Amino acid sequence: MTGQFDAICNFVICNDSSLRSQPIIFNPDFFVEKLRHEKPEVFTELVVSNITRLIDLPGAELAQLMGEEDPKLPGANSTASGFFRSLMSLKRKEKGVVFGSPLTEEGIAQVSQLIEYLHKNLRAEGLFRVPGNSIRQQILKDALNSGTDIDLDSGEFHSNDVATLLKMFLGELPEPLLTHKHFHAHLKIADLTLFDEKGNKTSTPDKERQIEALQLLFLILPAPNRSLLKLLLDLLYQTAKKQDKNKMSAHNLALMFAPHILWPRNVTANDLQENITKLNNGVTFMIKHSQKLFKAPAYIRECARLHYLGSRAHTSKDDLDLLTSPGSKELQPLKSQKRSRLDTCHQEETQQRTEEALKELFRHVHNMPDSAKKKKLIRQFNKHPTALTPGSDVPTSPAPRRTRSRSFSGLIKRKVLGTPIILERKSRDATPEPERVSKENVHLLQKCGSPAHMSQAKLKSLEGQKVESCRRMRAHLLSKDSSSL
């Protein structure tokens, strides 16, 4: 099933040559899924902390999102529509293997047959709006509850029968597909709007923040709910793309499905009142942007990756084989220098990304509304200031020293003077020392006196003699080297 494949990363190292041609499925959210399954509490803490920086959730609503309190839903204390709620509750008590039961992988497998069939019949006018035949729907429902495979392509059932039955399945779930815990969060996401230059909210939706908030919220959905939601939103997205044939836009589809996947159970339109427009617009937004909503944000991927790998740089097997080959001993220093530079660059790049992610997280924590959650996160920052506070100094590996190249003129001077010249480094604060002179200049100065008593012409002549002697010596050495060759 496609929903399951999206949640799996096949990271294959294969030594069988017959299987190497097979494609490798790489999921960029591999470490996100790994963290979700292995450490759910750490994963939930990471995701929820980022949700609260995007939307303002008071203490009670945050506790409901975390599952620490039972959701308080609209209409729960009202008796005006109690008759309708009790009637709907009685209908849901007639549970089957698939319909009316909590969502399971078995139920998703059965319902996926309906979704696959509808993908092939998206051109039917009024799809999901025009009801099908009730007798054919009951036959199809009994077949799905019994767990038998159904040949929907036989022509026995109409696309409207299948579409109506899909809505019926979603409506008979014990709780909506997006769960009761997430209800208040979806209301707040629908209120996300842009700010003007003065910092006041406008009526223009902030689409980027809405997408980011939905990405985070979908990450903490139960796995079966998330799998079916992805299948459903993809179907509705493809249906809306064919609206010139089926006359069903994203907004029309949202009107059909919002009561089944988002409205709390046992409530009516009177219970929701002004929230109906928000909920319908929220489902419309999900349908239009469904292709972006099931990818983890980049900073969540980075945090999950660092949780398992840290900033370690890995050396490939090919590099190790080249370094240990018998014919490459003379290249080992060059290879080691190149590898050290690559490792240093990789570490610096990883460190930069980590610091940017920490700075972003640090800013988001301070922008959060005052709450117990914010105080807890700030205490964590204060406990580890060097590790979590942006801008802290992080020790880095020292850069490799460069070897000093030896010039041709240096070789000549060593030949002339017989001893290597030692260059002394002068500090910036130290006073400049008098210029050192060679043995030949010392001998000439002893004959002519100190430079202070020498005329300008004498100094020029001495300099000319020095240059001429060096030139003769260089020509002599070159001729001597060429004759020896």
Short mmCIF file of C-alpha atoms in Angstrom, two decimals:
data_model
loop_
_atom_site.label_atom_id
_atom_site.label_comp_id
_atom_site.label_asym_id
_atom_site.label_seq_id
_atom_site.Cartn_x
_atom_site.Cartn_y
_atom_site.Cartn_z
CA MET A 1 0.00 0.00 0.00
CA THR A 2 1.34 3.42 -0.94
CA GLY A 3 0.73 4.90 2.53
CA GLN A 4 2.96 2.28 4.11
CA PHE A 5 5.72 2.73 1.56
CA ASP A 6 5.90 6.45 2.35
CA ALA A 7 6.65 5.64 5.98
CA ILE A 8 9.45 3.18 5.22
CA CYS A 9 13.01 3.76 4.10
CA ASN A 10 14.80 0.81 2.51
CA PHE A 11 18.43 1.62 3.12
CA VAL A 12 20.10 -1.31 1.33
CA ILE A 13 23.69 -2.50 1.33
CA CYS A 14 23.65 -5.46 -1.04
CA ASN A 15 26.54 -7.73 -2.03
CA ASP A 16 24.45 -9.82 -4.42
CA SER A 17 25.22 -8.68 -7.96
CA SER A 18 21.84 -9.93 -9.21
CA LEU A 19 20.03 -7.48 -6.90
CA ARG A 20 22.18 -4.40 -7.38
CA SER A 21 20.12 -3.25 -10.35
CA GLN A 22 16.99 -2.99 -8.18
CA PRO A 23 15.97 0.61 -7.28
CA ILE A 24 16.67 1.83 -3.76
CA ILE A 25 13.81 3.67 -2.08
CA PHE A 26 15.24 6.51 0.01
CA ASN A 27 12.97 8.36 2.40
CA PRO A 28 14.34 11.75 3.51
CA ASP A 29 12.24 11.37 6.68
CA PHE A 30 14.00 8.13 7.64
CA PHE A 31 15.46 9.47 10.91
CA VAL A 32 12.18 11.24 11.69
CA GLU A 33 10.30 7.95 11.45
CA LYS A 34 13.05 6.18 13.41
CA LEU A 35 12.82 8.71 16.23
CA ARG A 36 9.01 8.51 16.21
CA HIS A 37 9.00 4.71 16.66
CA GLU A 38 11.98 4.32 19.00
CA LYS A 39 11.55 7.36 21.26
CA PRO A 40 7.94 8.58 20.95
CA GLU A 41 8.14 10.84 24.01
CA VAL A 42 11.22 12.69 22.72
CA PHE A 43 9.65 12.94 19.28
CA THR A 44 6.35 14.30 20.60
CA GLU A 45 8.17 16.84 22.78
CA LEU A 46 10.17 18.07 19.78
CA VAL A 47 7.12 18.41 17.49
CA VAL A 48 4.76 19.96 20.04
CA SER A 49 7.34 22.55 21.10
CA ASN A 50 7.46 23.73 17.48
CA ILE A 51 3.66 23.69 17.14
CA THR A 52 3.32 26.00 20.13
CA ARG A 53 5.60 28.60 18.57
CA LEU A 54 3.30 28.78 15.54
CA ILE A 55 -0.09 28.79 17.25
CA ASP A 56 -1.15 29.99 20.67
CA LEU A 57 -2.43 27.04 22.68
CA PRO A 58 -3.47 27.79 26.29
CA GLY A 59 -2.56 25.34 29.01
CA ALA A 60 -5.75 23.27 28.80
CA GLU A 61 -5.67 22.97 25.00
CA LEU A 62 -1.97 22.09 25.07
CA ALA A 63 -2.63 19.38 27.65
CA GLN A 64 -5.39 18.01 25.42
CA LEU A 65 -3.05 17.96 22.42
CA MET A 66 -0.46 16.08 24.48
CA GLY A 67 -3.11 13.59 25.64
CA GLU A 68 -2.73 14.62 29.26
CA GLU A 69 -6.39 15.70 29.53
CA ASP A 70 -9.60 14.58 27.84
CA PRO A 71 -10.60 16.86 24.96
CA LYS A 72 -13.26 19.45 25.79
CA LEU A 73 -15.34 19.72 22.65
CA PRO A 74 -18.14 22.12 21.68
CA GLY A 75 -21.65 20.98 22.51
CA ALA A 76 -20.46 18.52 25.17
CA ASN A 77 -22.53 20.22 27.92
CA SER A 78 -25.44 21.28 25.75
CA THR A 79 -28.80 19.50 25.91
CA ALA A 80 -30.45 21.30 22.97
CA SER A 81 -29.43 18.68 20.44
CA GLY A 82 -29.20 15.72 22.79
CA PHE A 83 -31.73 13.70 20.83
CA PHE A 84 -29.68 13.88 17.64
CA ARG A 85 -26.48 12.99 19.46
CA SER A 86 -28.05 9.96 21.13
CA LEU A 87 -29.44 8.81 17.78
CA MET A 88 -26.03 9.07 16.13
CA SER A 89 -24.44 7.24 19.06
CA LEU A 90 -26.91 4.38 18.73
CA LYS A 91 -26.12 4.03 15.04
CA ARG A 92 -22.39 3.71 15.81
CA LYS A 93 -22.98 0.94 18.34
CA GLU A 94 -23.67 -1.44 15.46
CA LYS A 95 -20.01 -2.17 14.89
CA GLY A 96 -18.65 -4.39 12.17
CA VAL A 97 -15.18 -5.65 11.36
CA VAL A 98 -14.46 -2.50 9.34
CA PHE A 99 -17.36 -0.07 9.65
CA GLY A 100 -17.89 1.45 13.12
CA SER A 101 -14.68 -0.04 14.55
CA PRO A 102 -11.52 1.82 15.55
CA LEU A 103 -9.16 2.39 12.67
CA THR A 104 -6.80 -0.52 12.01
CA GLU A 105 -4.45 -1.58 9.23
CA GLU A 106 -6.98 -4.24 8.23
CA GLY A 107 -9.69 -1.63 7.87
CA ILE A 108 -7.37 0.60 5.82
CA ALA A 109 -6.55 -2.33 3.53
CA GLN A 110 -10.26 -2.90 2.86
CA VAL A 111 -11.09 0.76 2.33
CA SER A 112 -8.07 1.24 0.06
CA GLN A 113 -9.96 -0.87 -2.50
CA LEU A 114 -12.60 1.87 -2.66
CA ILE A 115 -9.96 4.57 -3.01
CA GLU A 116 -8.14 2.75 -5.81
CA TYR A 117 -11.40 2.29 -7.72
CA LEU A 118 -12.34 5.97 -7.36
CA HIS A 119 -8.94 7.04 -8.71
CA LYS A 120 -9.99 5.36 -11.98
CA ASN A 121 -13.42 7.04 -12.05
CA LEU A 122 -12.83 10.69 -11.17
CA ARG A 123 -14.81 12.04 -14.11
CA ALA A 124 -18.26 11.11 -12.77
CA GLU A 125 -20.27 14.30 -12.37
CA GLY A 126 -21.21 15.11 -8.78
CA LEU A 127 -18.78 12.57 -7.33
CA PHE A 128 -19.16 12.42 -3.50
CA ARG A 129 -22.22 14.70 -3.76
CA VAL A 130 -24.72 12.52 -5.66
CA PRO A 131 -25.78 9.57 -3.46
CA GLY A 132 -25.63 6.05 -4.83
CA ASN A 133 -28.02 3.12 -4.64
CA SER A 134 -28.65 2.09 -1.02
CA ILE A 135 -29.12 -1.61 -1.85
CA ARG A 136 -25.83 -1.87 -3.74
CA GLN A 137 -24.11 0.05 -0.95
CA GLN A 138 -25.33 -2.42 1.68
CA ILE A 139 -24.08 -5.35 -0.39
CA LEU A 140 -20.70 -3.69 -0.75
CA LYS A 141 -20.58 -2.81 2.96
CA ASP A 142 -21.28 -6.40 4.01
CA ALA A 143 -18.57 -7.64 1.68
CA LEU A 144 -16.01 -5.25 3.16
CA ASN A 145 -17.00 -6.17 6.74
CA SER A 146 -16.53 -9.84 5.94
CA GLY A 147 -13.01 -9.18 4.68
CA THR A 148 -13.54 -10.55 1.17
CA ASP A 149 -11.90 -9.13 -1.93
CA ILE A 150 -14.29 -7.30 -4.20
CA ASP A 151 -14.10 -6.96 -7.96
CA LEU A 152 -15.25 -3.36 -8.28
CA ASP A 153 -14.32 -3.28 -11.96
CA SER A 154 -16.96 -5.86 -12.80
CA GLY A 155 -19.52 -3.11 -13.39
CA GLU A 156 -21.87 -4.26 -10.62
CA PHE A 157 -21.30 -1.06 -8.61
CA HIS A 158 -21.41 2.58 -9.67
CA SER A 159 -18.76 5.15 -8.72
CA ASN A 160 -21.38 7.07 -6.71
CA ASP A 161 -22.06 3.90 -4.68
CA VAL A 162 -18.37 3.60 -3.83
CA ALA A 163 -17.95 7.32 -3.07
CA THR A 164 -20.93 7.38 -0.72
CA LEU A 165 -19.71 4.25 1.05
CA LEU A 166 -16.28 5.85 1.62
CA LYS A 167 -17.92 8.83 3.33
CA MET A 168 -20.04 6.41 5.37
CA PHE A 169 -16.94 4.57 6.58
CA LEU A 170 -15.30 7.83 7.70
CA GLY A 171 -18.49 9.02 9.41
CA GLU A 172 -18.88 5.80 11.42
CA LEU A 173 -15.38 5.89 12.92
CA PRO A 174 -15.50 6.25 16.75
CA GLU A 175 -13.68 9.57 16.42
CA PRO A 176 -12.89 11.77 13.41
CA LEU A 177 -9.90 10.91 11.28
CA LEU A 178 -8.05 14.01 12.54
CA THR A 179 -8.88 13.00 16.17
CA HIS A 180 -10.56 14.94 18.95
CA LYS A 181 -7.23 15.92 20.52
CA HIS A 182 -6.29 17.97 17.46
CA PHE A 183 -9.61 19.81 17.08
CA HIS A 184 -8.59 23.05 18.83
CA ALA A 185 -5.23 23.09 17.06
CA HIS A 186 -6.99 23.02 13.67
CA LEU A 187 -9.13 25.97 14.69
CA LYS A 188 -6.02 27.95 15.60
CA ILE A 189 -4.25 27.01 12.35
CA ALA A 190 -7.23 28.34 10.38
CA ASP A 191 -6.72 31.70 12.16
CA LEU A 192 -3.09 32.11 11.08
CA THR A 193 -2.86 35.34 9.08
CA LEU A 194 -0.12 37.66 7.90
CA PHE A 195 0.98 40.77 9.80
CA ASP A 196 1.23 44.29 8.42
CA GLU A 197 4.16 46.69 8.85
CA LYS A 198 2.89 47.75 12.28
CA GLY A 199 2.65 44.16 13.53
CA ASN A 200 -1.14 43.91 13.38
CA LYS A 201 -2.92 40.85 12.01
CA THR A 202 -4.48 41.13 8.58
CA SER A 203 -7.20 39.12 6.86
CA THR A 204 -4.71 37.51 4.46
CA PRO A 205 -3.94 33.87 5.39
CA ASP A 206 -0.32 33.04 6.17
CA LYS A 207 -0.09 29.98 3.92
CA GLU A 208 3.52 29.11 4.74
CA ARG A 209 2.89 28.99 8.47
CA GLN A 210 -0.33 27.04 7.94
CA ILE A 211 1.50 24.44 5.88
CA GLU A 212 4.27 24.19 8.48
CA ALA A 213 1.77 23.84 11.34
CA LEU A 214 -0.16 21.10 9.51
CA GLN A 215 3.08 19.26 8.72
CA LEU A 216 3.91 19.22 12.43
CA LEU A 217 0.39 18.29 13.50
CA PHE A 218 0.21 15.39 11.05
CA LEU A 219 3.51 14.05 12.42
CA ILE A 220 1.90 13.28 15.78
CA LEU A 221 -1.23 11.67 14.36
CA PRO A 222 -1.59 7.93 15.09
CA ALA A 223 0.06 5.92 12.32
CA PRO A 224 -3.19 4.40 10.92
CA ASN A 225 -4.88 7.82 10.87
CA ARG A 226 -1.94 9.39 9.08
CA SER A 227 -1.78 6.63 6.47
CA LEU A 228 -5.49 6.83 5.62
CA LEU A 229 -5.46 10.65 5.69
CA LYS A 230 -2.70 10.69 3.09
CA LEU A 231 -4.61 8.31 0.84
CA LEU A 232 -7.81 10.32 1.24
CA LEU A 233 -6.32 13.78 0.66
CA ASP A 234 -4.47 12.55 -2.40
CA LEU A 235 -7.76 11.21 -3.80
CA LEU A 236 -9.54 14.50 -3.14
CA TYR A 237 -6.65 16.46 -4.65
CA GLN A 238 -6.86 14.42 -7.85
CA THR A 239 -10.65 14.79 -7.85
CA ALA A 240 -10.39 18.59 -7.62
CA LYS A 241 -7.95 18.60 -10.55
CA LYS A 242 -10.73 17.08 -12.68
CA GLN A 243 -13.39 19.57 -11.57
CA ASP A 244 -14.06 20.57 -15.20
CA LYS A 245 -15.54 17.06 -15.62
CA ASN A 246 -16.93 16.14 -12.20
CA LYS A 247 -17.95 19.70 -11.11
CA MET A 248 -16.34 19.14 -7.69
CA SER A 249 -13.91 21.84 -6.58
CA ALA A 250 -11.72 21.63 -3.48
CA HIS A 251 -14.24 23.74 -1.55
CA ASN A 252 -17.16 21.52 -2.60
CA LEU A 253 -15.23 18.43 -1.53
CA ALA A 254 -14.41 20.07 1.80
CA LEU A 255 -18.13 20.63 2.45
CA MET A 256 -18.67 16.89 1.90
CA PHE A 257 -15.80 15.63 4.06
CA ALA A 258 -15.28 18.16 6.88
CA PRO A 259 -18.13 16.69 9.00
CA HIS A 260 -16.61 13.21 8.64
CA ILE A 261 -12.88 13.85 9.19
CA LEU A 262 -12.76 17.00 11.37
CA TRP A 263 -16.02 17.66 13.19
CA PRO A 264 -16.18 16.13 16.68
CA ARG A 265 -18.45 13.16 17.01
CA ASN A 266 -22.00 13.56 18.39
CA VAL A 267 -22.18 17.29 17.52
CA THR A 268 -24.40 19.17 15.13
CA ALA A 269 -24.01 22.33 13.11
CA ASN A 270 -25.65 24.33 15.94
CA ASP A 271 -22.92 23.20 18.34
CA LEU A 272 -20.16 24.50 16.07
CA GLN A 273 -21.86 27.75 14.98
CA GLU A 274 -19.21 30.22 13.81
CA ASN A 275 -16.50 27.53 13.63
CA ILE A 276 -18.12 25.78 10.64
CA THR A 277 -16.60 28.23 8.16
CA LYS A 278 -13.14 27.81 9.72
CA LEU A 279 -13.37 24.02 9.60
CA ASN A 280 -14.56 23.96 5.99
CA ASN A 281 -11.82 26.38 4.93
CA GLY A 282 -9.28 24.29 6.81
CA VAL A 283 -10.22 21.12 4.91
CA THR A 284 -10.18 23.08 1.64
CA PHE A 285 -6.63 24.19 2.43
CA MET A 286 -5.58 20.60 3.18
CA ILE A 287 -6.93 19.38 -0.16
CA LYS A 288 -5.20 22.13 -2.16
CA HIS A 289 -1.82 21.65 -0.45
CA SER A 290 -1.99 17.91 0.25
CA GLN A 291 1.22 17.21 -1.70
CA LYS A 292 3.26 19.24 0.83
CA LEU A 293 1.68 18.27 4.13
CA PHE A 294 3.22 14.84 4.67
CA LYS A 295 6.86 15.96 4.64
CA ALA A 296 8.61 16.77 7.89
CA PRO A 297 9.98 20.34 8.11
CA ALA A 298 13.71 20.63 7.42
CA TYR A 299 14.61 21.49 11.03
CA ILE A 300 12.77 18.41 12.33
CA ARG A 301 14.75 16.25 9.89
CA GLU A 302 17.99 17.86 11.03
CA CYS A 303 17.20 17.41 14.73
CA ALA A 304 16.29 13.75 14.18
CA ARG A 305 19.45 13.16 12.15
CA LEU A 306 21.67 14.81 14.75
CA HIS A 307 19.98 12.73 17.46
CA TYR A 308 21.38 9.58 15.85
CA LEU A 309 24.47 10.70 13.94
CA GLY A 310 25.63 13.88 15.61
CA SER A 311 28.22 15.81 13.56
CA ARG A 312 30.51 12.87 12.82
CA ALA A 313 32.11 12.80 9.39
CA HIS A 314 32.22 9.38 7.74
CA THR A 315 34.98 8.13 5.47
CA SER A 316 33.95 6.12 2.44
CA LYS A 317 35.24 2.60 1.83
CA ASP A 318 36.78 3.65 -1.50
CA ASP A 319 39.05 6.17 0.24
CA LEU A 320 40.26 3.54 2.68
CA ASP A 321 41.01 1.08 -0.15
CA LEU A 322 43.04 3.67 -2.04
CA LEU A 323 45.05 4.58 1.04
CA THR A 324 45.96 0.97 1.79
CA SER A 325 46.90 -0.02 -1.79
CA PRO A 326 50.63 -0.96 -2.19
CA GLY A 327 51.24 1.30 -5.18
CA SER A 328 50.05 4.51 -3.50
CA LYS A 329 52.45 4.93 -0.59
CA GLU A 330 53.94 8.08 -2.03
CA LEU A 331 50.43 9.59 -2.32
CA GLN A 332 49.46 8.95 1.29
CA PRO A 333 50.53 12.39 2.64
CA LEU A 334 48.60 14.13 -0.13
CA LYS A 335 45.55 11.92 0.37
CA SER A 336 45.61 12.42 4.14
CA GLN A 337 45.82 16.20 3.73
CA LYS A 338 42.93 16.16 1.26
CA ARG A 339 40.84 13.97 3.54
CA SER A 340 41.57 16.18 6.53
CA ARG A 341 40.50 19.26 4.57
CA LEU A 342 37.30 17.49 3.44
CA ASP A 343 36.56 16.36 7.00
CA THR A 344 37.17 19.88 8.30
CA CYS A 345 34.87 21.37 5.68
CA HIS A 346 32.21 18.77 6.43
CA GLN A 347 32.43 19.41 10.17
CA GLU A 348 32.27 23.17 9.68
CA GLU A 349 29.23 22.82 7.41
CA THR A 350 27.48 20.49 9.87
CA GLN A 351 28.36 22.79 12.77
CA GLN A 352 26.98 25.78 10.86
CA ARG A 353 23.69 23.99 10.15
CA THR A 354 23.45 22.92 13.78
CA GLU A 355 24.05 26.45 15.04
CA GLU A 356 21.42 27.81 12.64
CA ALA A 357 18.91 25.22 13.83
CA LEU A 358 19.67 26.06 17.48
CA LYS A 359 19.37 29.79 16.82
CA GLU A 360 16.03 29.22 15.13
CA LEU A 361 14.82 27.07 18.03
CA PHE A 362 16.11 29.63 20.55
CA ARG A 363 14.23 32.47 18.83
CA HIS A 364 11.07 30.39 18.59
CA VAL A 365 11.15 29.55 22.29
CA HIS A 366 11.42 33.23 23.23
CA ASN A 367 8.57 34.11 20.86
CA MET A 368 6.28 31.56 22.46
CA PRO A 369 3.44 32.87 24.65
CA ASP A 370 4.03 32.72 28.37
CA SER A 371 3.24 29.24 29.62
CA ALA A 372 4.65 26.45 31.74
CA LYS A 373 5.97 24.84 28.56
CA LYS A 374 7.99 27.96 27.68
CA LYS A 375 9.47 28.20 31.19
CA LYS A 376 10.50 24.54 31.03
CA LEU A 377 12.27 25.02 27.70
CA ILE A 378 14.05 28.16 28.91
CA ARG A 379 15.28 26.24 31.96
CA GLN A 380 16.71 23.61 29.64
CA PHE A 381 18.54 26.31 27.71
CA ASN A 382 19.92 27.75 30.97
CA LYS A 383 21.11 24.32 32.15
CA HIS A 384 23.21 23.84 29.01
CA PRO A 385 24.21 27.34 27.92
CA THR A 386 27.28 26.24 25.99
CA ALA A 387 25.41 23.56 24.05
CA LEU A 388 22.04 25.20 23.44
CA THR A 389 22.57 28.95 23.46
CA PRO A 390 23.16 30.32 19.96
CA GLY A 391 26.44 32.05 19.45
CA SER A 392 28.35 29.97 21.99
CA ASP A 393 31.87 29.03 21.14
CA VAL A 394 32.15 25.52 19.83
CA PRO A 395 35.58 23.88 19.73
CA THR A 396 36.65 23.09 16.21
CA SER A 397 39.48 20.99 14.94
CA PRO A 398 42.68 22.97 14.21
CA ALA A 399 43.38 23.73 10.58
CA PRO A 400 46.24 21.72 9.06
CA ARG A 401 49.61 23.50 9.00
CA ARG A 402 51.05 24.37 5.64
CA THR A 403 54.61 23.40 4.85
CA ARG A 404 56.84 26.29 3.81
CA SER A 405 58.03 26.09 0.23
CA ARG A 406 61.74 26.54 -0.45
CA SER A 407 62.53 28.98 -3.25
CA PHE A 408 65.43 28.89 -5.67
CA SER A 409 66.89 32.09 -4.23
CA GLY A 410 66.95 30.47 -0.77
CA LEU A 411 69.03 27.57 -2.15
CA ILE A 412 71.51 30.03 -3.65
CA LYS A 413 71.89 31.89 -0.36
CA ARG A 414 72.54 28.63 1.48
CA LYS A 415 75.21 27.76 -1.10
CA VAL A 416 76.84 31.18 -0.73
CA LEU A 417 76.72 31.53 3.04
CA GLY A 418 77.13 27.83 3.88
CA THR A 419 74.46 27.92 6.63
CA PRO A 420 70.65 28.10 6.37
CA ILE A 421 69.06 31.47 6.93
CA ILE A 422 66.71 31.60 9.88
CA LEU A 423 63.90 34.06 9.48
CA GLU A 424 62.77 35.58 12.74
CA ARG A 425 59.14 36.53 13.21
CA LYS A 426 58.66 40.05 14.50
CA SER A 427 55.73 40.78 16.74
CA ARG A 428 53.56 43.78 15.97
CA ASP A 429 54.28 45.50 19.26
CA ALA A 430 58.06 44.97 19.19
CA THR A 431 60.34 47.79 18.02
CA PRO A 432 61.97 47.20 14.64
CA GLU A 433 65.46 45.77 14.82
CA PRO A 434 68.33 47.00 12.62
CA GLU A 435 68.60 45.16 9.33
CA ARG A 436 70.93 42.16 9.32
CA VAL A 437 73.81 42.20 6.86
CA SER A 438 75.72 39.40 5.23
CA LYS A 439 79.39 38.59 5.80
CA GLU A 440 80.37 40.32 2.57
CA ASN A 441 78.62 43.53 3.60
CA VAL A 442 80.23 43.41 7.02
CA HIS A 443 83.64 43.16 5.38
CA LEU A 444 82.86 46.07 3.08
CA LEU A 445 81.49 48.18 5.93
CA GLN A 446 84.62 47.62 7.97
CA LYS A 447 86.61 49.04 5.08
CA CYS A 448 84.34 52.01 4.34
CA GLY A 449 83.05 52.89 7.81
CA SER A 450 79.55 52.85 9.25
CA PRO A 451 76.52 53.58 7.06
CA ALA A 452 75.88 56.81 8.95
CA HIS A 453 79.19 58.31 7.69
CA MET A 454 78.94 56.93 4.18
CA SER A 455 77.82 59.04 1.27
CA GLN A 456 74.87 58.13 -0.90
CA ALA A 457 77.14 57.28 -3.81
CA LYS A 458 79.18 54.83 -1.71
CA LEU A 459 76.04 53.08 -0.53
CA LYS A 460 74.85 52.68 -4.12
CA SER A 461 78.21 51.30 -5.20
CA LEU A 462 78.21 48.79 -2.34
CA GLU A 463 74.73 47.68 -3.25
CA GLY A 464 75.77 47.30 -6.88
CA GLN A 465 78.77 45.20 -5.87
CA LYS A 466 76.54 42.98 -3.77
CA VAL A 467 74.08 42.44 -6.62
CA GLU A 468 76.87 41.76 -9.11
CA SER A 469 78.52 39.21 -6.82
CA CYS A 470 75.21 37.37 -6.36
CA ARG A 471 74.65 37.36 -10.11
CA ARG A 472 78.11 35.89 -10.78
CA MET A 473 77.65 33.27 -8.09
CA ARG A 474 74.24 32.24 -9.52
CA ALA A 475 75.69 31.88 -13.03
CA HIS A 476 78.58 29.85 -11.64
CA LEU A 477 76.22 27.46 -9.78
CA LEU A 478 73.96 27.02 -12.79
CA SER A 479 76.86 26.20 -15.08
CA LYS A 480 78.25 23.79 -12.49
CA ASP A 481 74.88 22.00 -12.12
CA SER A 482 74.39 21.73 -15.89
CA SER A 483 77.91 20.28 -16.41
CA SER A 484 77.30 17.70 -13.67
CA LEU A 485 74.07 16.64 -15.41
#
